[in-house]
Amino acid sequence: MKLNPYDDFIFFDSCAFNGGKLEMQEASMQSRYLLELNNKKVTLMHSVVDEINAPHTPPWIQELEPNSRKTVKLNLTSCEQTILADITSIVVGNGKPEKRAADCFHVFEAQKYGGFFVTSDNGILRHKLKIKEKYDLNIIDPIEFLSLVQEFSPET
């Protein structure tokens, strides 16, 4: 059974809009447009909002933030800290955790609420199966996600 993006939470990584290949950026924008056309709000994680509002972020991306639902930063429970550490271990492997801390937190926060995490970050995408298996989070690249959105959108 195919996953329906209209039945779950959807989180975009900031790099889905301004990282990776141009076609991935365009797919992210088109997905967001179709979702909102069909009354599905995209939720921004508070950690991604910080990146979107950074001074180096293009203005057209910063314009996404005011009209989006947002998660709220909360202190992590000990169980959540354990999950974040495990996700960090999966994503970073033998690398330096401090270089991927923000990315790992994005994945952690998305798994906390469930649904889809749309990213063009190959460092995250290469671990999508293991994260799906352990945490039931659907990590997907923007082009694959657009295909799902188009398939399930009443208005395209």
N, CA, C and O atoms as a GROMACS GRO file, in nm:
protein
  624
    1MET      N    1   0.084  -0.118   0.000
    1MET     CA    2   0.000   0.000   0.000
    1MET      C    3   0.089   0.125   0.000
    1MET      O    4   0.181   0.137   0.081
    2LYS      N    5   0.060   0.216  -0.090
    2LYS     CA    6   0.137   0.340  -0.098
    2LYS      C    7   0.098   0.434   0.015
    2LYS      O    8  -0.017   0.439   0.059
    3LEU      N    9   0.197   0.507   0.061
    3LEU     CA   10   0.174   0.606   0.166
    3LEU      C   11   0.109   0.730   0.106
    3LEU      O   12   0.151   0.778   0.001
    4ASN      N   13   0.007   0.780   0.173
    4ASN     CA   14  -0.065   0.898   0.128
    4ASN      C   15  -0.018   1.019   0.208
    4ASN      O   16  -0.038   1.022   0.329
    5PRO      N   17   0.042   1.117   0.144
    5PRO     CA   18   0.092   1.233   0.217
    5PRO      C   19  -0.020   1.316   0.282
    5PRO      O   20   0.008   1.398   0.371
    6TYR      N   21  -0.143   1.296   0.239
    6TYR     CA   22  -0.254   1.370   0.299
    6TYR      C   23  -0.301   1.308   0.430
    6TYR      O   24  -0.384   1.367   0.500
    7ASP      N   25  -0.249   1.191   0.464
    7ASP     CA   26  -0.290   1.121   0.585
    7ASP      C   27  -0.192   1.135   0.700
    7ASP      O   28  -0.210   1.069   0.803
    8ASP      N   29  -0.090   1.216   0.687
    8ASP     CA   30   0.013   1.220   0.790
    8ASP      C   31   0.079   1.358   0.795
    8ASP      O   32   0.055   1.443   0.709
    9PHE      N   33   0.163   1.378   0.896
    9PHE     CA   34   0.240   1.501   0.906
    9PHE      C   35   0.346   1.504   0.797
    9PHE      O   36   0.398   1.400   0.756
   10ILE      N   37   0.378   1.624   0.751
   10ILE     CA   38   0.482   1.642   0.650
   10ILE      C   39   0.578   1.748   0.700
   10ILE      O   40   0.538   1.858   0.737
   11PHE      N   41   0.705   1.714   0.702
   11PHE     CA   42   0.810   1.807   0.743
   11PHE      C   43   0.911   1.819   0.630
   11PHE      O   44   0.954   1.718   0.573
   12PHE      N   45   0.948   1.942   0.598
   12PHE     CA   46   1.052   1.966   0.497
   12PHE      C   47   1.179   2.009   0.567
   12PHE      O   48   1.177   2.091   0.659
   13ASP      N   49   1.290   1.954   0.522
   13ASP     CA   50   1.422   2.001   0.562
   13ASP      C   51   1.446   2.131   0.485
   13ASP      O   52   1.402   2.143   0.371
   14SER      N   53   1.516   2.225   0.543
   14SER     CA   54   1.541   2.351   0.472
   14SER      C   55   1.618   2.328   0.342
   14SER      O   56   1.600   2.402   0.246
   15CYS      N   57   1.703   2.226   0.339
   15CYS     CA   58   1.781   2.200   0.217
   15CYS      C   59   1.693   2.150   0.103
   15CYS      O   60   1.736   2.152  -0.013
   16ALA      N   61   1.571   2.106   0.132
   16ALA     CA   62   1.480   2.065   0.025
   16ALA      C   63   1.443   2.184  -0.063
   16ALA      O   64   1.407   2.167  -0.179
   17PHE      N   65   1.452   2.304  -0.007
   17PHE     CA   66   1.416   2.425  -0.081
   17PHE      C   67   1.537   2.498  -0.139
   17PHE      O   68   1.525   2.568  -0.240
   18ASN      N   69   1.653   2.484  -0.076
   18ASN     CA   70   1.769   2.560  -0.127
   18ASN      C   71   1.898   2.480  -0.130
   18ASN      O   72   2.007   2.538  -0.131
   19GLY      N   73   1.888   2.349  -0.131
   19GLY     CA   74   2.007   2.265  -0.139
   19GLY      C   75   1.988   2.161  -0.248
   19GLY      O   76   1.880   2.150  -0.306
   20GLY      N   77   2.089   2.087  -0.275
   20GLY     CA   78   2.078   1.981  -0.375
   20GLY      C   79   2.060   2.037  -0.515
   20GLY      O   80   2.096   2.152  -0.543
   21LYS      N   81   2.003   1.956  -0.600
   21LYS     CA   82   1.984   1.995  -0.740
   21LYS      C   83   1.861   2.084  -0.755
   21LYS      O   84   1.768   2.078  -0.675
   22LEU      N   85   1.862   2.165  -0.858
   22LEU     CA   86   1.753   2.258  -0.885
   22LEU      C   87   1.620   2.185  -0.898
   22LEU      O   88   1.518   2.234  -0.849
   23GLU      N   89   1.619   2.067  -0.962
   23GLU     CA   90   1.493   1.994  -0.979
   23GLU      C   91   1.436   1.949  -0.844
   23GLU      O   92   1.314   1.936  -0.830
   24MET      N   93   1.522   1.925  -0.746
   24MET     CA   94   1.472   1.890  -0.612
   24MET      C   95   1.409   2.012  -0.545
   24MET      O   96   1.306   2.001  -0.480
   25GLN      N   97   1.472   2.127  -0.561
   25GLN     CA   98   1.416   2.250  -0.505
   25GLN      C   99   1.279   2.278  -0.568
   25GLN      O  100   1.183   2.312  -0.498
   26GLU      N  101   1.270   2.265  -0.700
   26GLU     CA  102   1.144   2.290  -0.770
   26GLU      C  103   1.038   2.189  -0.728
   26GLU      O  104   0.921   2.225  -0.713
   27ALA      N  105   1.076   2.064  -0.709
   27ALA     CA  106   0.981   1.961  -0.664
   27ALA      C  107   0.928   1.994  -0.525
   27ALA      O  108   0.810   1.973  -0.498
   28SER      N  109   1.013   2.044  -0.438
   28SER     CA  110   0.969   2.083  -0.303
   28SER      C  111   0.867   2.195  -0.309
   28SER      O  112   0.764   2.191  -0.242
   29MET      N  113   0.896   2.296  -0.390
   29MET     CA  114   0.804   2.408  -0.402
   29MET      C  115   0.671   2.364  -0.463
   29MET      O  116   0.565   2.407  -0.418
   30GLN      N  117   0.677   2.280  -0.565
   30GLN     CA  118   0.554   2.233  -0.629
   30GLN      C  119   0.473   2.146  -0.532
   30GLN      O  120   0.350   2.156  -0.528
   31SER      N  121   0.540   2.061  -0.456
   31SER     CA  122   0.471   1.978  -0.356
   31SER      C  123   0.399   2.065  -0.254
   31SER      O  124   0.282   2.045  -0.224
   32ARG      N  125   0.471   2.162  -0.203
   32ARG     CA  126   0.412   2.251  -0.104
   32ARG      C  127   0.292   2.325  -0.162
   32ARG      O  128   0.189   2.340  -0.096
   33TYR      N  129   0.305   2.372  -0.286
   33TYR     CA  130   0.194   2.442  -0.351
   33TYR      C  131   0.072   2.351  -0.363
   33TYR      O  132  -0.039   2.392  -0.328
   34LEU      N  133   0.091   2.228  -0.412
   34LEU     CA  134  -0.021   2.135  -0.428
   34LEU      C  135  -0.084   2.098  -0.294
   34LEU      O  136  -0.207   2.090  -0.283
   35LEU      N  137  -0.002   2.077  -0.194
   35LEU     CA  138  -0.055   2.043  -0.062
   35LEU      C  139  -0.143   2.156  -0.010
   35LEU      O  140  -0.253   2.132   0.040
   36GLU      N  141  -0.094   2.278  -0.020
   36GLU     CA  142  -0.171   2.392   0.031
   36GLU      C  143  -0.294   2.419  -0.055
   36GLU      O  144  -0.397   2.460  -0.002
   37LEU      N  145  -0.285   2.396  -0.186
   37LEU     CA  146  -0.400   2.409  -0.274
   37LEU      C  147  -0.512   2.314  -0.229
   37LEU      O  148  -0.630   2.345  -0.243
   38ASN      N  149  -0.472   2.200  -0.176
   38ASN     CA  150  -0.567   2.098  -0.129
   38ASN      C  151  -0.585   2.101   0.023
   38ASN      O  152  -0.622   2.001   0.084
   39ASN      N  153  -0.558   2.216   0.082
   39ASN     CA  154  -0.582   2.242   0.225
   39ASN      C  155  -0.503   2.154   0.320
   39ASN      O  156  -0.550   2.122   0.429
   40LYS      N  157  -0.385   2.114   0.280
   40LYS     CA  158  -0.295   2.037   0.368
   40LYS      C  159  -0.181   2.129   0.407
   40LYS      O  160  -0.102   2.170   0.322
   41LYS      N  161  -0.171   2.160   0.535
   41LYS     CA  162  -0.065   2.248   0.584
   41LYS      C  163   0.062   2.168   0.609
   41LYS      O  164   0.058   2.058   0.664
   42VAL      N  165   0.172   2.225   0.568
   42VAL     CA  166   0.303   2.168   0.598
   42VAL      C  167   0.346   2.223   0.733
   42VAL      O  168   0.324   2.340   0.762
   43THR      N  169   0.408   2.139   0.814
   43THR     CA  170   0.456   2.182   0.945
   43THR      C  171   0.607   2.201   0.939
   43THR      O  172   0.680   2.115   0.889
   44LEU      N  173   0.653   2.314   0.990
   44LEU     CA  174   0.797   2.338   1.000
   44LEU      C  175   0.844   2.305   1.140
   44LEU      O  176   0.782   2.348   1.238
   45MET      N  177   0.950   2.231   1.151
   45MET     CA  178   1.009   2.202   1.281
   45MET      C  179   1.081   2.326   1.329
   45MET      O  180   1.141   2.399   1.250
   46HIS      N  181   1.076   2.351   1.460
   46HIS     CA  182   1.140   2.472   1.513
   46HIS      C  183   1.287   2.479   1.476
   46HIS      O  184   1.341   2.588   1.456
   47SER      N  185   1.352   2.364   1.465
   47SER     CA  186   1.494   2.364   1.430
   47SER      C  187   1.517   2.406   1.285
   47SER      O  188   1.620   2.465   1.253
   48VAL      N  189   1.422   2.376   1.198
   48VAL     CA  190   1.432   2.417   1.058
   48VAL      C  191   1.398   2.566   1.045
   48VAL      O  192   1.456   2.635   0.961
   49VAL      N  193   1.305   2.614   1.127
   49VAL     CA  194   1.270   2.757   1.125
   49VAL      C  195   1.394   2.841   1.153
   49VAL      O  196   1.415   2.944   1.089
   50ASP      N  197   1.477   2.796   1.247
   50ASP     CA  198   1.601   2.868   1.276
   50ASP      C  199   1.689   2.879   1.152
   50ASP      O  200   1.748   2.984   1.126
   51GLU      N  201   1.697   2.772   1.074
   51GLU     CA  202   1.778   2.774   0.951
   51GLU      C  203   1.716   2.864   0.845
   51GLU      O  204   1.786   2.938   0.776
   52ILE      N  205   1.583   2.857   0.832
   52ILE     CA  206   1.514   2.939   0.733
   52ILE      C  207   1.532   3.087   0.762
   52ILE      O  208   1.545   3.168   0.670
   53ASN      N  209   1.533   3.123   0.889
   53ASN     CA  210   1.546   3.263   0.927
   53ASN      C  211   1.690   3.313   0.934
   53ASN      O  212   1.713   3.429   0.968
   54ALA      N  213   1.785   3.228   0.903
   54ALA     CA  214   1.926   3.270   0.904
   54ALA      C  215   1.950   3.375   0.796
   54ALA      O  216   1.886   3.372   0.691
   55PRO      N  217   2.042   3.468   0.820
   55PRO     CA  218   2.065   3.579   0.726
   55PRO      C  219   2.106   3.535   0.584
   55PRO      O  220   2.076   3.606   0.488
   56HIS      N  221   2.172   3.422   0.570
   56HIS     CA  222   2.218   3.377   0.438
   56HIS      C  223   2.110   3.308   0.355
   56HIS      O  224   2.132   3.276   0.238
   57THR      N  225   1.993   3.285   0.415
   57THR     CA  226   1.885   3.215   0.345
   57THR      C  227   1.816   3.311   0.248
   57THR      O  228   1.785   3.424   0.285
   58PRO      N  229   1.791   3.267   0.124
   58PRO     CA  230   1.724   3.354   0.027
   58PRO      C  231   1.587   3.401   0.077
   58PRO      O  232   1.515   3.325   0.142
   59PRO      N  233   1.549   3.525   0.045
   59PRO     CA  234   1.422   3.582   0.093
   59PRO      C  235   1.299   3.499   0.054
   59PRO      O  236   1.205   3.490   0.133
   60TRP      N  237   1.299   3.438  -0.065
   60TRP     CA  238   1.182   3.361  -0.106
   60TRP      C  239   1.161   3.239  -0.018
   60TRP      O  240   1.048   3.191  -0.005
   61ILE      N  241   1.267   3.188   0.042
   61ILE     CA  242   1.253   3.076   0.136
   61ILE      C  243   1.207   3.128   0.271
   61ILE      O  244   1.125   3.065   0.337
   62GLN      N  245   1.259   3.242   0.313
   62GLN     CA  246   1.217   3.301   0.439
   62GLN      C  247   1.068   3.332   0.438
   62GLN      O  248   1.004   3.333   0.544
   63GLU      N  249   1.011   3.359   0.322
   63GLU     CA  250   0.868   3.388   0.311
   63GLU      C  251   0.781   3.266   0.341
   63GLU      O  252   0.662   3.281   0.366
   64LEU      N  253   0.838   3.146   0.339
   64LEU     CA  254   0.762   3.024   0.370
   64LEU      C  255   0.724   3.018   0.518
   64LEU      O  256   0.618   2.966   0.553
   65GLU      N  257   0.809   3.071   0.601
   65GLU     CA  258   0.797   3.053   0.746
   65GLU      C  259   0.672   3.115   0.808
   65GLU      O  260   0.604   3.046   0.885
   66PRO      N  261   0.636   3.240   0.779
   66PRO     CA  262   0.522   3.300   0.850
   66PRO      C  263   0.388   3.229   0.827
   66PRO      O  264   0.300   3.235   0.913
   67ASN      N  265   0.372   3.163   0.713
   67ASN     CA  266   0.245   3.098   0.680
   67ASN      C  267   0.240   2.950   0.716
   67ASN      O  268   0.146   2.881   0.678
   68SER      N  269   0.338   2.903   0.787
   68SER     CA  270   0.346   2.760   0.818
   68SER      C  271   0.314   2.732   0.964
   68SER      O  272   0.336   2.816   1.052
   69ARG      N  273   0.263   2.612   0.987
   69ARG     CA  274   0.253   2.564   1.125
   69ARG      C  275   0.394   2.532   1.172
   69ARG      O  276   0.481   2.498   1.092
   70LYS      N  277   0.414   2.543   1.302
   70LYS     CA  278   0.549   2.518   1.355
   70LYS      C  279   0.542   2.432   1.480
   70LYS      O  280   0.446   2.440   1.558
   71THR      N  281   0.644   2.350   1.499
   71THR     CA  282   0.656   2.279   1.625
   71THR      C  283   0.718   2.375   1.726
   71THR      O  284   0.769   2.481   1.690
   72VAL      N  285   0.713   2.336   1.851
   72VAL     CA  286   0.764   2.420   1.959
   72VAL      C  287   0.882   2.348   2.024
   72VAL      O  288   0.879   2.227   2.043
   73LYS      N  289   0.985   2.424   2.056
   73LYS     CA  290   1.102   2.366   2.121
   73LYS      C  291   1.067   2.329   2.265
   73LYS      O  292   1.020   2.412   2.342
   74LEU      N  293   1.091   2.205   2.299
   74LEU     CA  294   1.068   2.154   2.435
   74LEU      C  295   1.194   2.084   2.484
   74LEU      O  296   1.277   2.041   2.404
   75ASN      N  297   1.207   2.073   2.614
   75ASN     CA  298   1.318   1.995   2.670
   75ASN      C  299   1.294   1.847   2.639
   75ASN      O  300   1.180   1.801   2.640
   76LEU      N  301   1.401   1.775   2.613
   76LEU     CA  302   1.389   1.633   2.580
   76LEU      C  303   1.385   1.549   2.706
   76LEU      O  304   1.456   1.576   2.803
   77THR      N  305   1.299   1.447   2.704
   77THR     CA  306   1.298   1.350   2.813
   77THR      C  307   1.420   1.260   2.798
   77THR      O  308   1.488   1.266   2.696
   78SER      N  309   1.448   1.179   2.898
   78SER     CA  310   1.564   1.089   2.887
   78SER      C  311   1.543   0.988   2.775
   78SER      O  312   1.639   0.951   2.707
   79CYS      N  313   1.420   0.943   2.754
   79CYS     CA  314   1.390   0.850   2.645
   79CYS      C  315   1.417   0.919   2.510
   79CYS      O  316   1.475   0.858   2.420
   80GLU      N  317   1.374   1.044   2.496
   80GLU     CA  318   1.398   1.118   2.372
   80GLU      C  319   1.547   1.142   2.350
   80GLU      O  320   1.593   1.138   2.236
   81GLN      N  321   1.620   1.167   2.455
   81GLN     CA  322   1.765   1.185   2.442
   81GLN      C  323   1.831   1.058   2.390
   81GLN      O  324   1.925   1.064   2.311
   82THR      N  325   1.780   0.943   2.434
   82THR     CA  326   1.832   0.814   2.388
   82THR      C  327   1.803   0.795   2.239
   82THR      O  328   1.888   0.750   2.163
   83ILE      N  329   1.681   0.831   2.198
   83ILE     CA  330   1.644   0.819   2.057
   83ILE      C  331   1.729   0.912   1.972
   83ILE      O  332   1.778   0.872   1.866
   84LEU      N  333   1.747   1.037   2.016
   84LEU     CA  334   1.831   1.132   1.943
   84LEU      C  335   1.973   1.078   1.930
   84LEU      O  336   2.034   1.090   1.824
   85ALA      N  337   2.026   1.020   2.036
   85ALA     CA  338   2.162   0.964   2.032
   85ALA      C  339   2.169   0.849   1.931
   85ALA      O  340   2.268   0.835   1.860
   86ASP      N  341   2.064   0.767   1.925
   86ASP     CA  342   2.063   0.656   1.830
   86ASP      C  343   2.054   0.707   1.687
   86ASP      O  344   2.126   0.659   1.599
   87ILE      N  345   1.968   0.804   1.662
   87ILE     CA  346   1.957   0.862   1.528
   87ILE      C  347   2.090   0.925   1.489
   87ILE      O  348   2.134   0.911   1.374
   88THR      N  349   2.154   0.993   1.582
   88THR     CA  350   2.285   1.053   1.555
   88THR      C  351   2.386   0.945   1.518
   88THR      O  352   2.465   0.962   1.425
   89SER      N  353   2.384   0.834   1.589
   89SER     CA  354   2.474   0.723   1.560
   89SER      C  355   2.449   0.667   1.420
   89SER      O  356   2.544   0.634   1.348
   90ILE      N  357   2.322   0.656   1.382
   90ILE     CA  358   2.288   0.604   1.249
   90ILE      C  359   2.336   0.700   1.140
   90ILE      O  360   2.401   0.658   1.044
   91VAL      N  361   2.304   0.827   1.155
   91VAL     CA  362   2.335   0.925   1.051
   91VAL      C  363   2.484   0.956   1.042
   91VAL      O  364   2.540   0.966   0.932
   92VAL      N  365   2.549   0.969   1.157
   92VAL     CA  366   2.689   1.011   1.160
   92VAL      C  367   2.784   0.894   1.141
   92VAL      O  368   2.889   0.909   1.078
   93GLY      N  369   2.748   0.778   1.194
   93GLY     CA  370   2.840   0.664   1.187
   93GLY      C  371   2.968   0.696   1.260
   93GLY      O  372   2.966   0.730   1.378
   94ASN      N  373   3.081   0.685   1.192
   94ASN     CA  374   3.211   0.715   1.252
   94ASN      C  375   3.254   0.860   1.234
   94ASN      O  376   3.366   0.898   1.269
   95GLY      N  377   3.164   0.943   1.180
   95GLY     CA  378   3.196   1.084   1.157
   95GLY      C  379   3.189   1.165   1.285
   95GLY      O  380   3.180   1.111   1.395
   96LYS      N  381   3.193   1.296   1.268
   96LYS     CA  382   3.191   1.388   1.381
   96LYS      C  383   3.048   1.434   1.407
   96LYS      O  384   2.990   1.504   1.324
   97PRO      N  385   2.990   1.395   1.521
   97PRO     CA  386   2.850   1.429   1.550
   97PRO      C  387   2.821   1.578   1.547
   97PRO      O  388   2.712   1.619   1.507
   98GLU      N  389   2.918   1.660   1.589
   98GLU     CA  390   2.892   1.804   1.595
   98GLU      C  391   2.867   1.864   1.456
   98GLU      O  392   2.799   1.966   1.445
   99LYS      N  393   2.921   1.802   1.352
   99LYS     CA  394   2.900   1.853   1.216
   99LYS      C  395   2.760   1.821   1.164
   99LYS      O  396   2.712   1.887   1.072
  100ARG      N  397   2.696   1.721   1.221
  100ARG     CA  398   2.564   1.678   1.174
  100ARG      C  399   2.457   1.695   1.281
  100ARG      O  400   2.346   1.643   1.266
  101ALA      N  401   2.487   1.765   1.388
  101ALA     CA  402   2.395   1.777   1.501
  101ALA      C  403   2.259   1.832   1.459
  101ALA      O  404   2.156   1.777   1.497
  102ALA      N  405   2.257   1.939   1.381
  102ALA     CA  406   2.130   1.999   1.339
  102ALA      C  407   2.051   1.902   1.252
  102ALA      O  408   1.930   1.887   1.270
  103ASP      N  409   2.118   1.835   1.158
  103ASP     CA  410   2.049   1.739   1.072
  103ASP      C  411   1.990   1.624   1.152
  103ASP      O  412   1.877   1.582   1.128
  104CYS      N  413   2.066   1.574   1.247
  104CYS     CA  414   2.018   1.464   1.331
  104CYS      C  415   1.898   1.508   1.414
  104CYS      O  416   1.804   1.431   1.434
  105PHE      N  417   1.902   1.632   1.462
  105PHE     CA  418   1.789   1.681   1.540
  105PHE      C  419   1.665   1.696   1.451
  105PHE      O  420   1.554   1.669   1.497
  106HIS      N  421   1.681   1.738   1.326
  106HIS     CA  422   1.567   1.746   1.234
  106HIS      C  423   1.502   1.608   1.218
  106HIS      O  424   1.380   1.595   1.226
  107VAL      N  425   1.585   1.506   1.197
  107VAL     CA  426   1.533   1.370   1.181
  107VAL      C  427   1.465   1.325   1.310
  107VAL      O  428   1.357   1.267   1.306
  108PHE      N  429   1.528   1.352   1.424
  108PHE     CA  430   1.468   1.316   1.552
  108PHE      C  431   1.331   1.381   1.567
  108PHE      O  432   1.234   1.315   1.602
  109GLU      N  433   1.325   1.511   1.541
  109GLU     CA  434   1.198   1.581   1.561
  109GLU      C  435   1.090   1.530   1.466
  109GLU      O  436   0.975   1.517   1.506
  110ALA      N  437   1.126   1.502   1.343
  110ALA     CA  438   1.030   1.448   1.248
  110ALA      C  439   0.978   1.311   1.293
  110ALA      O  440   0.859   1.283   1.281
  111GLN      N  441   1.068   1.226   1.345
  111GLN     CA  442   1.022   1.093   1.391
  111GLN      C  443   0.934   1.105   1.513
  111GLN      O  444   0.847   1.020   1.536
  112LYS      N  445   0.954   1.207   1.591
  112LYS     CA  446   0.872   1.228   1.712
  112LYS      C  447   0.725   1.244   1.676
  112LYS      O  448   0.637   1.194   1.746
  113TYR      N  449   0.700   1.314   1.566
  113TYR     CA  450   0.562   1.339   1.524
  113TYR      C  451   0.514   1.242   1.417
  113TYR      O  452   0.394   1.227   1.396
  114GLY      N  453   0.607   1.177   1.350
  114GLY     CA  454   0.572   1.079   1.249
  114GLY      C  455   0.542   1.142   1.114
  114GLY      O  456   0.536   1.264   1.102
  115GLY      N  457   0.524   1.059   1.014
  115GLY     CA  458   0.489   1.107   0.882
  115GLY      C  459   0.604   1.106   0.786
  115GLY      O  460   0.676   1.007   0.774
  116PHE      N  461   0.621   1.218   0.715
  116PHE     CA  462   0.721   1.231   0.609
  116PHE      C  463   0.824   1.337   0.646
  116PHE      O  464   0.791   1.441   0.701
  117PHE      N  465   0.949   1.308   0.613
  117PHE     CA  466   1.056   1.406   0.624
  117PHE      C  467   1.117   1.418   0.485
  117PHE      O  468   1.182   1.325   0.437
  118VAL      N  469   1.095   1.532   0.421
  118VAL     CA  470   1.140   1.555   0.284
  118VAL      C  471   1.274   1.627   0.289
  118VAL      O  472   1.285   1.736   0.345
  119THR      N  473   1.376   1.565   0.230
  119THR     CA  474   1.511   1.623   0.233
  119THR      C  475   1.587   1.589   0.106
  119THR      O  476   1.561   1.487   0.042
  120SER      N  477   1.680   1.676   0.071
  120SER     CA  478   1.770   1.646  -0.041
  120SER      C  479   1.910   1.611   0.011
  120SER      O  480   2.004   1.599  -0.067
  121ASP      N  481   1.922   1.594   0.141
  121ASP     CA  482   2.050   1.564   0.207
  121ASP      C  483   2.082   1.415   0.191
  121ASP      O  484   2.020   1.330   0.255
  122ASN      N  485   2.179   1.385   0.106
  122ASN     CA  486   2.217   1.245   0.082
  122ASN      C  487   2.269   1.177   0.208
  122ASN      O  488   2.257   1.055   0.222
  123GLY      N  489   2.327   1.253   0.299
  123GLY     CA  490   2.376   1.197   0.425
  123GLY      C  491   2.263   1.143   0.512
  123GLY      O  492   2.285   1.054   0.594
  124ILE      N  493   2.144   1.196   0.493
  124ILE     CA  494   2.025   1.146   0.563
  124ILE      C  495   1.956   1.041   0.478
  124ILE      O  496   1.917   0.935   0.528
  125LEU      N  497   1.940   1.069   0.349
  125LEU     CA  498   1.868   0.978   0.260
  125LEU      C  499   1.930   0.838   0.258
  125LEU      O  500   1.857   0.739   0.245
  126ARG      N  501   2.062   0.829   0.269
  126ARG     CA  502   2.124   0.696   0.261
  126ARG      C  503   2.088   0.608   0.381
  126ARG      O  504   2.111   0.487   0.378
  127HIS      N  505   2.033   0.667   0.486
  127HIS     CA  506   1.995   0.591   0.606
  127HIS      C  507   1.844   0.578   0.623
  127HIS      O  508   1.796   0.538   0.729
  128LYS      N  509   1.769   0.612   0.519
  128LYS     CA  510   1.623   0.617   0.533
  128LYS      C  511   1.562   0.481   0.567
  128LYS      O  512   1.464   0.476   0.643
  129LEU      N  513   1.615   0.374   0.514
  129LEU     CA  514   1.556   0.242   0.542
  129LEU      C  515   1.576   0.202   0.688
  129LEU      O  516   1.484   0.151   0.752
  130LYS      N  517   1.694   0.224   0.740
  130LYS     CA  518   1.720   0.189   0.880
  130LYS      C  519   1.636   0.274   0.974
  130LYS      O  520   1.583   0.224   1.073
  131ILE      N  521   1.623   0.403   0.944
  131ILE     CA  522   1.542   0.491   1.028
  131ILE      C  523   1.394   0.453   1.017
  131ILE      O  524   1.322   0.457   1.117
  132LYS      N  525   1.348   0.418   0.899
  132LYS     CA  526   1.210   0.372   0.880
  132LYS      C  527   1.185   0.246   0.964
  132LYS      O  528   1.083   0.234   1.032
  133GLU      N  529   1.278   0.153   0.957
  133GLU     CA  530   1.265   0.027   1.030
  133GLU      C  531   1.258   0.050   1.182
  133GLU      O  532   1.177  -0.012   1.250
  134LYS      N  533   1.343   0.138   1.233
  134LYS     CA  534   1.350   0.159   1.378
  134LYS      C  535   1.247   0.258   1.430
  134LYS      O  536   1.196   0.242   1.541
  135TYR      N  537   1.216   0.361   1.349
  135TYR     CA  538   1.135   0.471   1.402
  135TYR      C  539   1.011   0.504   1.319
  135TYR      O  540   0.940   0.599   1.350
  136ASP      N  541   0.985   0.427   1.216
  136ASP     CA  542   0.866   0.442   1.132
  136ASP      C  543   0.852   0.583   1.073
  136ASP      O  544   0.740   0.634   1.059
  137LEU      N  545   0.963   0.644   1.038
  137LEU     CA  546   0.962   0.774   0.972
  137LEU      C  547   0.992   0.754   0.824
  137LEU      O  548   1.087   0.685   0.788
  138ASN      N  549   0.913   0.815   0.740
  138ASN     CA  550   0.931   0.806   0.596
  138ASN      C  551   1.019   0.921   0.549
  138ASN      O  552   0.972   1.034   0.533
  139ILE      N  553   1.146   0.892   0.526
  139ILE     CA  554   1.239   0.992   0.474
  139ILE      C  555   1.238   0.976   0.322
  139ILE      O  556   1.255   0.866   0.270
  140ILE      N  557   1.219   1.088   0.253
  140ILE     CA  558   1.198   1.081   0.108
  140ILE      C  559   1.260   1.204   0.041
  140ILE      O  560   1.263   1.312   0.099
  141ASP      N  561   1.308   1.186  -0.081
  141ASP     CA  562   1.363   1.302  -0.150
  141ASP      C  563   1.248   1.380  -0.215
  141ASP      O  564   1.141   1.324  -0.237
  142PRO      N  565   1.269   1.507  -0.246
  142PRO     CA  566   1.162   1.593  -0.297
  142PRO      C  567   1.096   1.544  -0.426
  142PRO      O  568   0.976   1.562  -0.444
  143ILE      N  569   1.172   1.482  -0.515
  143ILE     CA  570   1.114   1.435  -0.642
  143ILE      C  571   1.020   1.318  -0.618
  143ILE      O  572   0.911   1.313  -0.674
  144GLU      N  573   1.062   1.222  -0.535
  144GLU     CA  574   0.974   1.110  -0.500
  144GLU      C  575   0.849   1.160  -0.427
  144GLU      O  576   0.739   1.110  -0.450
  145PHE      N  577   0.869   1.258  -0.340
  145PHE     CA  578   0.756   1.310  -0.264
  145PHE      C  579   0.656   1.380  -0.356
  145PHE      O  580   0.535   1.362  -0.341
  146LEU      N  581   0.704   1.458  -0.451
  146LEU     CA  582   0.615   1.525  -0.546
  146LEU      C  583   0.531   1.422  -0.621
  146LEU      O  584   0.412   1.444  -0.643
  147SER      N  585   0.591   1.312  -0.659
  147SER     CA  586   0.518   1.207  -0.729
  147SER      C  587   0.402   1.155  -0.644
  147SER      O  588   0.292   1.134  -0.694
  148LEU      N  589   0.427   1.133  -0.514
  148LEU     CA  590   0.320   1.090  -0.423
  148LEU      C  591   0.212   1.196  -0.409
  148LEU      O  592   0.093   1.165  -0.412
  149VAL      N  593   0.253   1.320  -0.392
  149VAL     CA  594   0.157   1.429  -0.376
  149VAL      C  595   0.068   1.439  -0.500
  149VAL      O  596  -0.053   1.454  -0.489
  150GLN      N  597   0.128   1.430  -0.618
  150GLN     CA  598   0.050   1.438  -0.742
  150GLN      C  599  -0.047   1.321  -0.752
  150GLN      O  600  -0.160   1.338  -0.798
  151GLU      N  601  -0.004   1.204  -0.711
  151GLU     CA  602  -0.090   1.086  -0.719
  151GLU      C  603  -0.213   1.099  -0.630
  151GLU      O  604  -0.321   1.055  -0.668
  152PHE      N  605  -0.197   1.158  -0.512
  152PHE     CA  606  -0.306   1.163  -0.416
  152PHE      C  607  -0.377   1.299  -0.409
  152PHE      O  608  -0.469   1.316  -0.330
  153SER      N  609  -0.336   1.394  -0.491
  153SER     CA  610  -0.397   1.527  -0.487
  153SER      C  611  -0.527   1.530  -0.565
  153SER      O  612  -0.530   1.492  -0.682
  154PRO      N  613  -0.635   1.576  -0.501
  154PRO     CA  614  -0.761   1.591  -0.574
  154PRO      C  615  -0.749   1.698  -0.683
  154PRO      O  616  -0.804   1.683  -0.792
  155GLU      N  617  -0.675   1.806  -0.653
  155GLU     CA  618  -0.654   1.914  -0.750
  155GLU      C  619  -0.505   1.920  -0.782
  155GLU      O  620  -0.422   1.937  -0.692
  156THR      N  621  -0.471   1.906  -0.910
  156THR     CA  622  -0.330   1.917  -0.948
  156THR      C  623  -0.308   2.022  -1.054
  156THR      O  624  -0.195   2.043  -1.098
   0.00000   0.00000   0.00000
